[in-house]
PDB file of C-alpha atoms and ligand atoms in Angstrom:
ATOM      1  CA  MET R   1      42.248 103.683 -11.320  1.00  0.00           C
ATOM      2  CA  ASN R   2      40.467 104.506 -14.548  1.00  0.00           C
ATOM      3  CA  SER R   3      37.429 102.523 -15.588  1.00  0.00           C
ATOM      4  CA  ASP R   4      37.510 100.321 -18.686  1.00  0.00           C
ATOM      5  CA  ILE R   5      34.591 102.431 -19.949  1.00  0.00           C
ATOM      6  CA  ALA R   6      35.396 106.042 -20.804  1.00  0.00           C
ATOM      7  CA  GLN R   7      32.086 107.673 -21.611  1.00  0.00           C
ATOM      8  CA  LEU R   8      28.518 107.625 -22.875  1.00  0.00           C
ATOM      9  CA  VAL R   9      28.571 107.952 -26.676  1.00  0.00           C
ATOM     10  CA  SER R  10      24.933 107.923 -27.791  1.00  0.00           C
ATOM     11  CA  VAL R  11      21.362 106.929 -27.101  1.00  0.00           C
ATOM     12  CA  ALA R  12      19.058 105.524 -29.786  1.00  0.00           C
ATOM     13  CA  LEU R  13      15.334 106.013 -29.196  1.00  0.00           C
ATOM     14  CA  TYR R  14      12.157 104.878 -30.917  1.00  0.00           C
ATOM     15  CA  SER R  15       9.413 107.384 -31.653  1.00  0.00           C
ATOM     16  CA  PRO R  16       5.903 106.918 -33.080  1.00  0.00           C
ATOM     17  CA  LYS R  17       6.067 110.598 -34.156  1.00  0.00           C
ATOM     18  CA  PRO R  18       9.572 110.841 -35.634  1.00  0.00           C
ATOM     19  CA  ASP R  19       9.087 114.131 -37.496  1.00  0.00           C
ATOM     20  CA  GLU R  20       7.773 115.852 -34.359  1.00  0.00           C
ATOM     21  CA  SER R  21      10.495 114.267 -32.201  1.00  0.00           C
ATOM     22  CA  VAL R  22      13.251 115.457 -34.544  1.00  0.00           C
ATOM     23  CA  ALA R  23      11.686 118.949 -34.695  1.00  0.00           C
ATOM     24  CA  PHE R  24      11.662 119.072 -30.860  1.00  0.00           C
ATOM     25  CA  PHE R  25      15.377 118.277 -30.567  1.00  0.00           C
ATOM     26  CA  HIS R  26      16.329 120.412 -33.584  1.00  0.00           C
ATOM     27  CA  SER R  27      14.198 123.528 -33.086  1.00  0.00           C
ATOM     28  CA  LEU R  28      13.732 123.756 -29.308  1.00  0.00           C
ATOM     29  CA  LEU R  29      16.956 122.164 -28.015  1.00  0.00           C
ATOM     30  CA  GLY R  30      19.061 123.484 -30.920  1.00  0.00           C
ATOM     31  CA  MET R  31      20.534 120.119 -31.908  1.00  0.00           C
ATOM     32  CA  GLU R  32      22.050 119.631 -35.363  1.00  0.00           C
ATOM     33  CA  ILE R  33      20.948 116.863 -37.719  1.00  0.00           C
ATOM     34  CA  SER R  34      24.116 115.082 -38.793  1.00  0.00           C
ATOM     35  CA  HIS R  35      22.684 112.237 -40.853  1.00  0.00           C
ATOM     36  CA  ARG R  36      19.494 110.591 -42.135  1.00  0.00           C
ATOM     37  CA  GLU R  37      19.313 106.932 -43.098  1.00  0.00           C
ATOM     38  CA  GLY R  38      16.203 104.821 -43.682  1.00  0.00           C
ATOM     39  CA  GLN R  39      13.707 105.559 -40.899  1.00  0.00           C
ATOM     40  CA  SER R  40      16.410 107.062 -38.634  1.00  0.00           C
ATOM     41  CA  VAL R  41      17.634 110.603 -37.987  1.00  0.00           C
ATOM     42  CA  TYR R  42      20.955 111.235 -36.189  1.00  0.00           C
ATOM     43  CA  LEU R  43      21.494 114.376 -34.103  1.00  0.00           C
ATOM     44  CA  ARG R  44      24.202 115.993 -31.982  1.00  0.00           C
ATOM     45  CA  ALA R  45      24.513 118.890 -29.555  1.00  0.00           C
ATOM     46  CA  TYR R  46      26.905 121.668 -30.568  1.00  0.00           C
ATOM     47  CA  GLU R  47      29.639 120.548 -28.157  1.00  0.00           C
ATOM     48  CA  ASP R  48      29.271 116.821 -28.823  1.00  0.00           C
ATOM     49  CA  PHE R  49      32.576 115.782 -30.413  1.00  0.00           C
ATOM     50  CA  TYR R  50      31.382 112.622 -32.149  1.00  0.00           C
ATOM     51  CA  GLN R  51      29.189 112.242 -35.226  1.00  0.00           C
ATOM     52  CA  TYR R  52      25.991 111.919 -33.208  1.00  0.00           C
ATOM     53  CA  THR R  53      24.691 111.395 -29.678  1.00  0.00           C
ATOM     54  CA  LEU R  54      21.004 110.820 -30.412  1.00  0.00           C
ATOM     55  CA  LYS R  55      19.347 108.582 -32.981  1.00  0.00           C
ATOM     56  CA  ILE R  56      15.579 108.754 -33.503  1.00  0.00           C
ATOM     57  CA  THR R  57      13.963 105.852 -35.363  1.00  0.00           C
ATOM     58  CA  GLU R  58      10.325 105.558 -36.341  1.00  0.00           C
ATOM     59  CA  ALA R  59       8.497 102.766 -34.494  1.00  0.00           C
ATOM     60  CA  ALA R  60       4.989 101.966 -33.292  1.00  0.00           C
ATOM     61  CA  GLU R  61       5.894 102.722 -29.652  1.00  0.00           C
ATOM     62  CA  PRO R  62       8.398 105.000 -27.906  1.00  0.00           C
ATOM     63  CA  GLY R  63      11.297 103.449 -26.011  1.00  0.00           C
ATOM     64  CA  LEU R  64      14.980 102.640 -26.040  1.00  0.00           C
ATOM     65  CA  GLU R  65      16.646 100.988 -28.999  1.00  0.00           C
ATOM     66  CA  GLU R  66      20.235 100.992 -27.693  1.00  0.00           C
ATOM     67  CA  ILE R  67      22.840 102.818 -25.586  1.00  0.00           C
ATOM     68  CA  THR R  68      26.429 103.028 -26.866  1.00  0.00           C
ATOM     69  CA  TRP R  69      29.459 103.340 -24.541  1.00  0.00           C
ATOM     70  CA  ARG R  70      33.081 103.973 -25.515  1.00  0.00           C
ATOM     71  CA  ALA R  71      35.816 101.858 -23.943  1.00  0.00           C
ATOM     72  CA  SER R  72      38.974 103.506 -22.540  1.00  0.00           C
ATOM     73  CA  SER R  73      41.263 101.671 -24.992  1.00  0.00           C
ATOM     74  CA  PRO R  74      41.177  98.746 -27.439  1.00  0.00           C
ATOM     75  CA  GLU R  75      42.507  96.521 -24.615  1.00  0.00           C
ATOM     76  CA  ALA R  76      39.796  97.730 -22.234  1.00  0.00           C
ATOM     77  CA  LEU R  77      37.190  96.867 -24.883  1.00  0.00           C
ATOM     78  CA  GLU R  78      38.513  93.292 -25.123  1.00  0.00           C
ATOM     79  CA  ARG R  79      38.557  92.956 -21.301  1.00  0.00           C
ATOM     80  CA  ARG R  80      34.934  94.100 -20.990  1.00  0.00           C
ATOM     81  CA  VAL R  81      33.773  91.839 -23.841  1.00  0.00           C
ATOM     82  CA  LYS R  82      35.279  88.868 -21.992  1.00  0.00           C
ATOM     83  CA  ALA R  83      33.459  89.926 -18.801  1.00  0.00           C
ATOM     84  CA  ILE R  84      30.134  90.369 -20.647  1.00  0.00           C
ATOM     85  CA  GLU R  85      30.531  86.969 -22.321  1.00  0.00           C
ATOM     86  CA  ALA R  86      31.315  85.390 -18.952  1.00  0.00           C
ATOM     87  CA  ALA R  87      28.086  86.934 -17.603  1.00  0.00           C
ATOM     88  CA  GLY R  88      26.223  85.279 -20.499  1.00  0.00           C
ATOM     89  CA  LEU R  89      24.740  88.553 -21.745  1.00  0.00           C
ATOM     90  CA  GLY R  90      26.677  89.125 -24.974  1.00  0.00           C
ATOM     91  CA  SER R  91      25.096  89.097 -28.439  1.00  0.00           C
ATOM     92  CA  GLY R  92      28.166  89.465 -30.651  1.00  0.00           C
ATOM     93  CA  TRP R  93      29.989  92.037 -32.791  1.00  0.00           C
ATOM     94  CA  THR R  94      28.487  94.469 -35.284  1.00  0.00           C
ATOM     95  CA  ASP R  95      30.017  97.038 -37.617  1.00  0.00           C
ATOM     96  CA  GLN R  96      26.799  98.147 -39.257  1.00  0.00           C
ATOM     97  CA  ASP R  97      26.005 101.366 -37.368  1.00  0.00           C
ATOM     98  CA  TYR R  98      26.498 104.810 -38.914  1.00  0.00           C
ATOM     99  CA  GLY R  99      29.441 106.698 -37.362  1.00  0.00           C
ATOM    100  CA  HIS R 100      30.392 103.745 -35.156  1.00  0.00           C
ATOM    101  CA  GLY R 101      33.172 101.215 -35.763  1.00  0.00           C
ATOM    102  CA  ARG R 102      33.256  97.592 -34.675  1.00  0.00           C
ATOM    103  CA  ALA R 103      31.095  97.294 -31.541  1.00  0.00           C
ATOM    104  CA  TYR R 104      30.088  94.536 -29.160  1.00  0.00           C
ATOM    105  CA  GLN R 105      26.356  94.259 -28.465  1.00  0.00           C
ATOM    106  CA  PHE R 106      24.889  93.020 -25.210  1.00  0.00           C
ATOM    107  CA  GLY R 107      21.925  93.373 -22.863  1.00  0.00           C
ATOM    108  CA  THR R 108      21.565  94.259 -19.195  1.00  0.00           C
ATOM    109  CA  PRO R 109      19.985  91.604 -16.947  1.00  0.00           C
ATOM    110  CA  ASP R 110      16.720  93.560 -17.393  1.00  0.00           C
ATOM    111  CA  GLY R 111      17.090  93.501 -21.194  1.00  0.00           C
ATOM    112  CA  HIS R 112      18.165  97.076 -22.053  1.00  0.00           C
ATOM    113  CA  ARG R 113      20.174  96.888 -25.280  1.00  0.00           C
ATOM    114  CA  MET R 114      23.713  98.321 -25.153  1.00  0.00           C
ATOM    115  CA  LYS R 115      26.924  98.225 -27.162  1.00  0.00           C
ATOM    116  CA  LEU R 116      30.553  98.958 -26.435  1.00  0.00           C
ATOM    117  CA  LEU R 117      33.147 100.195 -28.933  1.00  0.00           C
ATOM    118  CA  TRP R 118      36.529 101.859 -29.292  1.00  0.00           C
ATOM    119  CA  GLU R 119      36.491 103.090 -32.893  1.00  0.00           C
ATOM    120  CA  LEU R 120      34.039 105.776 -33.974  1.00  0.00           C
ATOM    121  CA  ASP R 121      33.816 108.844 -36.197  1.00  0.00           C
ATOM    122  CA  TYR R 122      34.509 112.343 -34.909  1.00  0.00           C
ATOM    123  CA  PHE R 123      32.372 115.219 -36.172  1.00  0.00           C
ATOM    124  CA  HIS R 124      34.119 117.538 -38.640  1.00  0.00           C
ATOM    125  CA  ALA R 125      32.081 120.691 -39.143  1.00  0.00           C
ATOM    126  CA  PRO R 126      31.329 121.893 -42.667  1.00  0.00           C
ATOM    127  CA  PRO R 127      32.401 125.535 -43.231  1.00  0.00           C
ATOM    128  CA  GLU R 128      28.983 126.983 -42.319  1.00  0.00           C
ATOM    129  CA  LEU R 129      29.012 125.244 -38.906  1.00  0.00           C
ATOM    130  CA  LYS R 130      32.698 125.768 -38.078  1.00  0.00           C
ATOM    131  CA  SER R 131      33.305 127.628 -34.781  1.00  0.00           C
ATOM    132  CA  LYS R 132      36.109 130.138 -34.267  1.00  0.00           C
ATOM    133  CA  LEU R 133      36.611 128.485 -30.877  1.00  0.00           C
ATOM    134  CA  ARG R 134      39.149 125.767 -31.577  1.00  0.00           C
ATOM    135  CA  ASN R 135      37.836 123.687 -28.653  1.00  0.00           C
ATOM    136  CA  ARG R 136      34.193 123.783 -29.855  1.00  0.00           C
ATOM    137  CA  PRO R 137      33.300 121.250 -32.587  1.00  0.00           C
ATOM    138  CA  SER R 138      30.567 123.439 -34.127  1.00  0.00           C
ATOM    139  CA  LYS R 139      29.001 126.892 -33.835  1.00  0.00           C
ATOM    140  CA  ARG R 140      26.519 127.599 -31.086  1.00  0.00           C
ATOM    141  CA  PRO R 141      23.133 127.397 -32.901  1.00  0.00           C
ATOM    142  CA  LEU R 142      20.528 130.169 -32.963  1.00  0.00           C
ATOM    143  CA  ARG R 143      17.537 127.851 -32.450  1.00  0.00           C
ATOM    144  CA  GLY R 144      15.657 127.495 -29.137  1.00  0.00           C
ATOM    145  CA  VAL R 145      17.914 127.109 -26.090  1.00  0.00           C
ATOM    146  CA  PRO R 146      20.710 124.872 -27.431  1.00  0.00           C
ATOM    147  CA  VAL R 147      21.990 122.013 -25.280  1.00  0.00           C
ATOM    148  CA  ARG R 148      25.791 121.616 -25.145  1.00  0.00           C
ATOM    149  CA  ARG R 149      26.395 117.865 -24.814  1.00  0.00           C
ATOM    150  CA  ILE R 150      24.867 114.528 -23.852  1.00  0.00           C
ATOM    151  CA  ASP R 151      25.183 113.851 -20.115  1.00  0.00           C
ATOM    152  CA  HIS R 152      23.605 110.614 -18.877  1.00  0.00           C
ATOM    153  CA  VAL R 153      20.893 107.981 -19.162  1.00  0.00           C
ATOM    154  CA  ASN R 154      18.422 106.716 -16.583  1.00  0.00           C
ATOM    155  CA  LEU R 155      16.951 103.217 -16.842  1.00  0.00           C
ATOM    156  CA  MET R 156      13.954 101.708 -15.040  1.00  0.00           C
ATOM    157  CA  VAL R 157      14.706  98.214 -13.753  1.00  0.00           C
ATOM    158  CA  SER R 158      12.714  95.416 -12.141  1.00  0.00           C
ATOM    159  CA  ASP R 159      15.609  94.543  -9.796  1.00  0.00           C
ATOM    160  CA  VAL R 160      18.096  97.292  -8.862  1.00  0.00           C
ATOM    161  CA  PRO R 161      20.768  95.127  -7.109  1.00  0.00           C
ATOM    162  CA  GLN R 162      20.984  92.641  -9.997  1.00  0.00           C
ATOM    163  CA  ASN R 163      21.357  95.345 -12.644  1.00  0.00           C
ATOM    164  CA  ARG R 164      23.637  97.503 -10.461  1.00  0.00           C
ATOM    165  CA  ARG R 165      25.975  94.536  -9.948  1.00  0.00           C
ATOM    166  CA  PHE R 166      26.119  94.039 -13.712  1.00  0.00           C
ATOM    167  CA  MET R 167      27.076  97.706 -14.178  1.00  0.00           C
ATOM    168  CA  THR R 168      29.802  97.629 -11.493  1.00  0.00           C
ATOM    169  CA  GLU R 169      31.184  94.080 -11.786  1.00  0.00           C
ATOM    170  CA  THR R 170      30.807  93.461 -15.522  1.00  0.00           C
ATOM    171  CA  LEU R 171      30.973  96.951 -17.049  1.00  0.00           C
ATOM    172  CA  ASP R 172      33.379  98.549 -14.476  1.00  0.00           C
ATOM    173  CA  PHE R 173      31.168 101.443 -13.321  1.00  0.00           C
ATOM    174  CA  ARG R 174      31.586 102.962  -9.825  1.00  0.00           C
ATOM    175  CA  LEU R 175      28.592 103.148  -7.475  1.00  0.00           C
ATOM    176  CA  ARG R 176      28.473 106.833  -6.449  1.00  0.00           C
ATOM    177  CA  GLU R 177      25.093 107.179  -4.729  1.00  0.00           C
ATOM    178  CA  GLN R 178      22.399 104.723  -3.697  1.00  0.00           C
ATOM    179  CA  LYS R 179      18.852 104.826  -2.313  1.00  0.00           C
ATOM    180  CA  ILE R 180      17.737 102.174   0.169  1.00  0.00           C
ATOM    181  CA  GLY R 181      13.994 101.941   0.905  1.00  0.00           C
ATOM    182  CA  ASP R 182      11.632 100.055   3.203  1.00  0.00           C
ATOM    183  CA  GLY R 183      12.970  96.700   4.354  1.00  0.00           C
ATOM    184  CA  GLY R 184      16.494  97.535   3.160  1.00  0.00           C
ATOM    185  CA  VAL R 185      15.495  97.198  -0.504  1.00  0.00           C
ATOM    186  CA  GLU R 186      17.764  99.061  -2.933  1.00  0.00           C
ATOM    187  CA  VAL R 187      15.543 101.284  -5.075  1.00  0.00           C
ATOM    188  CA  GLY R 188      18.066 103.475  -6.904  1.00  0.00           C
ATOM    189  CA  ALA R 189      21.720 103.509  -7.989  1.00  0.00           C
ATOM    190  CA  TRP R 190      23.806 106.310  -9.551  1.00  0.00           C
ATOM    191  CA  LEU R 191      26.863 105.037 -11.396  1.00  0.00           C
ATOM    192  CA  SER R 192      29.800 106.678 -13.161  1.00  0.00           C
ATOM    193  CA  VAL R 193      33.034 105.988 -15.004  1.00  0.00           C
ATOM    194  CA  SER R 194      34.420 109.524 -14.614  1.00  0.00           C
ATOM    195  CA  ALA R 195      34.395 112.437 -12.155  1.00  0.00           C
ATOM    196  CA  LEU R 196      30.712 112.965 -12.977  1.00  0.00           C
ATOM    197  CA  VAL R 197      28.380 111.587 -10.311  1.00  0.00           C
ATOM    198  CA  HIS R 198      26.623 109.547 -12.961  1.00  0.00           C
ATOM    199  CA  GLU R 199      26.581 108.621 -16.603  1.00  0.00           C
ATOM    200  CA  ALA R 200      23.934 106.000 -15.761  1.00  0.00           C
ATOM    201  CA  ALA R 201      21.206 105.736 -13.147  1.00  0.00           C
ATOM    202  CA  LEU R 202      19.006 102.762 -12.323  1.00  0.00           C
ATOM    203  CA  MET R 203      15.628 103.229 -10.635  1.00  0.00           C
ATOM    204  CA  ARG R 204      13.161 100.584  -9.530  1.00  0.00           C
ATOM    205  CA  ASP R 205      10.159 100.432 -11.872  1.00  0.00           C
ATOM    206  CA  ALA R 206       7.127 100.887  -9.603  1.00  0.00           C
ATOM    207  CA  THR R 207       4.963  98.999 -12.139  1.00  0.00           C
ATOM    208  CA  GLY R 208       7.231  95.928 -11.864  1.00  0.00           C
ATOM    209  CA  ALA R 209       7.950  95.956 -15.636  1.00  0.00           C
ATOM    210  CA  ARG R 210      11.381  95.029 -17.020  1.00  0.00           C
ATOM    211  CA  GLY R 211      13.813  96.850 -19.250  1.00  0.00           C
ATOM    212  CA  ARG R 212      12.134 100.223 -19.654  1.00  0.00           C
ATOM    213  CA  PHE R 213      13.665 103.597 -20.443  1.00  0.00           C
ATOM    214  CA  HIS R 214      13.306 106.526 -18.030  1.00  0.00           C
ATOM    215  CA  HIS R 215      15.224 109.402 -19.636  1.00  0.00           C
ATOM    216  CA  VAL R 216      18.208 110.750 -21.503  1.00  0.00           C
ATOM    217  CA  ALA R 217      19.779 113.963 -20.186  1.00  0.00           C
ATOM    218  CA  TYR R 218      21.431 116.763 -22.126  1.00  0.00           C
ATOM    219  CA  TRP R 219      23.627 119.341 -20.387  1.00  0.00           C
ATOM    220  CA  TYR R 220      23.400 123.117 -20.388  1.00  0.00           C
ATOM    221  CA  GLY R 221      26.046 123.942 -17.784  1.00  0.00           C
ATOM    222  CA  ALA R 222      24.026 126.888 -16.446  1.00  0.00           C
ATOM    223  CA  PRO R 223      20.749 126.699 -14.464  1.00  0.00           C
ATOM    224  CA  GLN R 224      19.425 129.912 -16.120  1.00  0.00           C
ATOM    225  CA  HIS R 225      18.931 127.959 -19.347  1.00  0.00           C
ATOM    226  CA  LEU R 226      16.386 125.740 -17.545  1.00  0.00           C
ATOM    227  CA  LEU R 227      14.250 128.815 -16.875  1.00  0.00           C
ATOM    228  CA  ASP R 228      14.648 129.926 -20.498  1.00  0.00           C
ATOM    229  CA  ILE R 229      13.660 126.550 -21.985  1.00  0.00           C
ATOM    230  CA  ALA R 230      10.772 126.184 -19.476  1.00  0.00           C
ATOM    231  CA  ASP R 231       9.429 129.510 -20.774  1.00  0.00           C
ATOM    232  CA  ILE R 232       9.705 128.315 -24.379  1.00  0.00           C
ATOM    233  CA  PHE R 233       8.123 124.920 -23.537  1.00  0.00           C
ATOM    234  CA  SER R 234       5.208 126.650 -21.803  1.00  0.00           C
ATOM    235  CA  GLU R 235       4.522 128.779 -24.913  1.00  0.00           C
ATOM    236  CA  ARG R 236       4.462 125.651 -27.080  1.00  0.00           C
ATOM    237  CA  ASP R 237       2.557 123.227 -24.825  1.00  0.00           C
ATOM    238  CA  VAL R 238       5.528 120.921 -24.188  1.00  0.00           C
ATOM    239  CA  LEU R 239       4.611 119.006 -21.008  1.00  0.00           C
ATOM    240  CA  ILE R 240       7.037 119.751 -18.153  1.00  0.00           C
ATOM    241  CA  GLU R 241       6.940 116.951 -15.567  1.00  0.00           C
ATOM    242  CA  GLY R 242       9.211 118.481 -12.912  1.00  0.00           C
ATOM    243  CA  GLY R 243      11.475 121.455 -12.320  1.00  0.00           C
ATOM    244  CA  PRO R 244      13.289 123.662 -12.885  1.00  0.00           C
ATOM    245  CA  ALA R 245      14.470 122.522  -9.448  1.00  0.00           C
ATOM    246  CA  LYS R 246      17.442 120.922  -7.689  1.00  0.00           C
ATOM    247  CA  HIS R 247      17.922 117.240  -6.806  1.00  0.00           C
ATOM    248  CA  GLY R 248      19.516 116.186  -3.520  1.00  0.00           C
ATOM    249  CA  THR R 249      20.964 113.071  -5.166  1.00  0.00           C
ATOM    250  CA  THR R 250      23.741 114.337  -7.516  1.00  0.00           C
ATOM    251  CA  GLN R 251      22.903 117.979  -6.521  1.00  0.00           C
ATOM    252  CA  ALA R 252      21.965 118.751 -10.124  1.00  0.00           C
ATOM    253  CA  TYR R 253      19.627 121.479 -11.344  1.00  0.00           C
ATOM    254  CA  PHE R 254      17.104 119.781 -13.620  1.00  0.00           C
ATOM    255  CA  LEU R 255      13.949 119.950 -15.714  1.00  0.00           C
ATOM    256  CA  TYR R 256      12.036 116.885 -16.962  1.00  0.00           C
ATOM    257  CA  CYS R 257       9.831 117.046 -20.031  1.00  0.00           C
ATOM    258  CA  PHE R 258       8.426 114.741 -22.700  1.00  0.00           C
ATOM    259  CA  GLU R 259       9.412 114.876 -26.340  1.00  0.00           C
ATOM    260  CA  PRO R 260       6.466 114.488 -28.773  1.00  0.00           C
ATOM    261  CA  GLY R 261       7.082 110.739 -29.247  1.00  0.00           C
ATOM    262  CA  GLY R 262       6.517 110.171 -25.506  1.00  0.00           C
ATOM    263  CA  ASN R 263      10.079 109.612 -24.272  1.00  0.00           C
ATOM    264  CA  ARG R 264      11.127 111.547 -21.171  1.00  0.00           C
ATOM    265  CA  VAL R 265      14.024 113.998 -21.604  1.00  0.00           C
ATOM    266  CA  GLU R 266      15.965 115.677 -18.811  1.00  0.00           C
ATOM    267  CA  LEU R 267      17.727 118.994 -19.193  1.00  0.00           C
ATOM    268  CA  PHE R 268      20.626 119.399 -16.817  1.00  0.00           C
ATOM    269  CA  GLY R 269      21.473 122.859 -15.519  1.00  0.00           C
ATOM    270  CA  ASP R 270      24.893 122.494 -13.948  1.00  0.00           C
ATOM    271  CA  THR R 271      26.835 119.309 -13.285  1.00  0.00           C
ATOM    272  CA  GLY R 272      26.067 118.920  -9.586  1.00  0.00           C
ATOM    273  CA  TYR R 273      29.300 117.987  -7.832  1.00  0.00           C
ATOM    274  CA  LEU R 274      32.372 116.149  -9.131  1.00  0.00           C
ATOM    275  CA  ILE R 275      34.208 113.168  -7.597  1.00  0.00           C
ATOM    276  CA  PHE R 276      38.006 113.060  -7.649  1.00  0.00           C
ATOM    277  CA  ASP R 277      38.517 110.897  -4.528  1.00  0.00           C
ATOM    278  CA  PRO R 278      39.867 107.438  -5.551  1.00  0.00           C
ATOM    279  CA  GLU R 279      38.584 106.063  -2.230  1.00  0.00           C
ATOM    280  CA  TRP R 280      35.048 107.451  -2.703  1.00  0.00           C
ATOM    281  CA  GLN R 281      32.552 105.844  -0.349  1.00  0.00           C
ATOM    282  CA  THR R 282      29.077 105.409  -1.866  1.00  0.00           C
ATOM    283  CA  VAL R 283      26.617 107.991  -0.544  1.00  0.00           C
ATOM    284  CA  VAL R 284      23.639 106.083   0.869  1.00  0.00           C
ATOM    285  CA  TRP R 285      20.215 107.733   1.207  1.00  0.00           C
ATOM    286  CA  ASP R 286      17.797 106.003   3.587  1.00  0.00           C
ATOM    287  CA  VAL R 287      14.551 106.722   1.752  1.00  0.00           C
ATOM    288  CA  ALA R 288      12.516 104.800   4.322  1.00  0.00           C
ATOM    289  CA  ASN R 289      13.317 107.916   6.360  1.00  0.00           C
ATOM    290  CA  GLU R 290      11.032 110.838   5.387  1.00  0.00           C
ATOM    291  CA  VAL R 291      13.753 113.500   5.438  1.00  0.00           C
ATOM    292  CA  ASP R 292      16.052 111.508   3.144  1.00  0.00           C
ATOM    293  CA  LEU R 293      13.101 110.568   0.917  1.00  0.00           C
ATOM    294  CA  GLU R 294      12.142 114.191   0.392  1.00  0.00           C
ATOM    295  CA  LYS R 295      15.600 115.756   0.257  1.00  0.00           C
ATOM    296  CA  SER R 296      17.197 113.188  -2.041  1.00  0.00           C
ATOM    297  CA  SER R 297      14.525 113.627  -4.716  1.00  0.00           C
ATOM    298  CA  ILE R 298      14.046 117.379  -4.475  1.00  0.00           C
ATOM    299  CA  TRP R 299      16.405 119.594  -2.510  1.00  0.00           C
ATOM    300  CA  PHE R 300      14.219 122.552  -3.469  1.00  0.00           C
ATOM    301  CA  GLY R 301      11.687 123.430  -6.171  1.00  0.00           C
ATOM    302  CA  GLY R 302       8.397 121.545  -5.658  1.00  0.00           C
ATOM    303  CA  GLN R 303       7.774 117.801  -5.897  1.00  0.00           C
ATOM    304  CA  LEU R 304       8.135 115.028  -8.445  1.00  0.00           C
ATOM    305  CA  PRO R 305       4.693 113.668  -9.496  1.00  0.00           C
ATOM    306  CA  ARG R 306       3.616 109.993  -9.419  1.00  0.00           C
ATOM    307  CA  SER R 307       4.356 109.732 -13.131  1.00  0.00           C
ATOM    308  CA  PHE R 308       8.088 110.068 -12.403  1.00  0.00           C
ATOM    309  CA  TYR R 309       8.088 106.622 -10.740  1.00  0.00           C
ATOM    310  CA  ARG R 310       5.543 104.892 -13.016  1.00  0.00           C
ATOM    311  CA  TYR R 311       5.816 106.348 -16.491  1.00  0.00           C
ATOM    312  CA  GLY R 312       8.526 104.993 -18.735  1.00  0.00           C
ATOM    313  CA  THR R 313       8.827 103.885 -22.329  1.00  0.00           C
ATOM    314  CA  PRO R 314       7.481 101.670 -23.728  1.00  0.00           C
ATOM    315  CA  VAL R 315       4.349 102.559 -21.768  1.00  0.00           C
ATOM    316  CA  VAL R 316       2.853  99.861 -19.533  1.00  0.00           C
ATOM    317  CA  PRO R 317      -0.928  99.624 -20.188  1.00  0.00           C
ATOM    318  CA  GLY R 318      -2.754 101.564 -17.486  1.00  0.00           C
ATOM    319  CA  HIS R 319       0.346 103.624 -16.665  1.00  0.00           C
ATOM    320  CA  GLY R 320       0.243 106.214 -19.441  1.00  0.00           C
ATOM    321  CA  LEU R 321       0.454 109.891 -18.517  1.00  0.00           C
ATOM    322  CA  VAL R 322      -3.323 110.301 -18.793  1.00  0.00           C
ATOM    323  CA  GLU R 323      -4.080 107.289 -16.551  1.00  0.00           C
ATOM    324  CA  ILE R 324      -1.500 108.417 -13.990  1.00  0.00           C
ATOM    325  CA  GLY R 325      -3.189 111.822 -13.919  1.00  0.00           C
ATOM    326  CA  ARG R 326      -0.813 114.047 -15.882  1.00  0.00           C
TER     327      ARG R 326
HETATM  328 FE1  FE2 L 401      18.791 112.229 -14.838  1.00  0.00          FE
END
């Protein structure tokens, strides 16, 4: 049975260094700028079909403004709005956002801002960006190592079960993989609405803070590009936090880095594995067990540093990259 949510549309981030942030996504990750409005810049990868997938807005601190999801149909949108209202987490309708039609805004139990819509604008390339490939919405750019499309978001939460239940019961996500730690406490959840293992992940915030952003991931489709972008990042002093390496959870080839505004960005090599089984049983990692702890995080390719579990945006005082030791 299909989910009432079809896909991740876009992620809106705050940056205290908006010009540098936009230059990072434009010049190094090859993203196109599709619109500018007020203090915001809208960008898309060359195989993103909609008007934009990333919005950068100037603000005093880095962090998440909002995540936008697309419903599977107008009826599915109405069903999910009813469920969100019943959960008491709705904030009402808006039609003010560039490239997006009427959308329903809400928050997760932890306070991450989200919205759900059906109507939105597709990207129509101007002549200079038009690809000869009829199934590619714009030409492959010549800048940096261009990402192909948005893939997923990862959110830090104070309480994984509470927020995971909201994602599955209220938003109609499927729980694909899960990490259970000491004392049977759920510390991570990987959730999807499609054959992808995840469009959203929830991880316990080791600082105990609520509602923080961990990362947005863009997809390459080929692990070689992770080596290429790591080489470029190293030349230009972009801080790489982990990888190129392979996760056990999701089996994805990855690289984590920080854009100049301080938000973490993941680059995804391949997709990992795909799920077509309608009777999929959630994969459970017992991370109180040392083998599962190690292999779920990194299948091969080094280790994830302490910052991966403590650094998020906005930054919690005392848990910046410098204080953590990065
Ligand atoms: Fe990720």
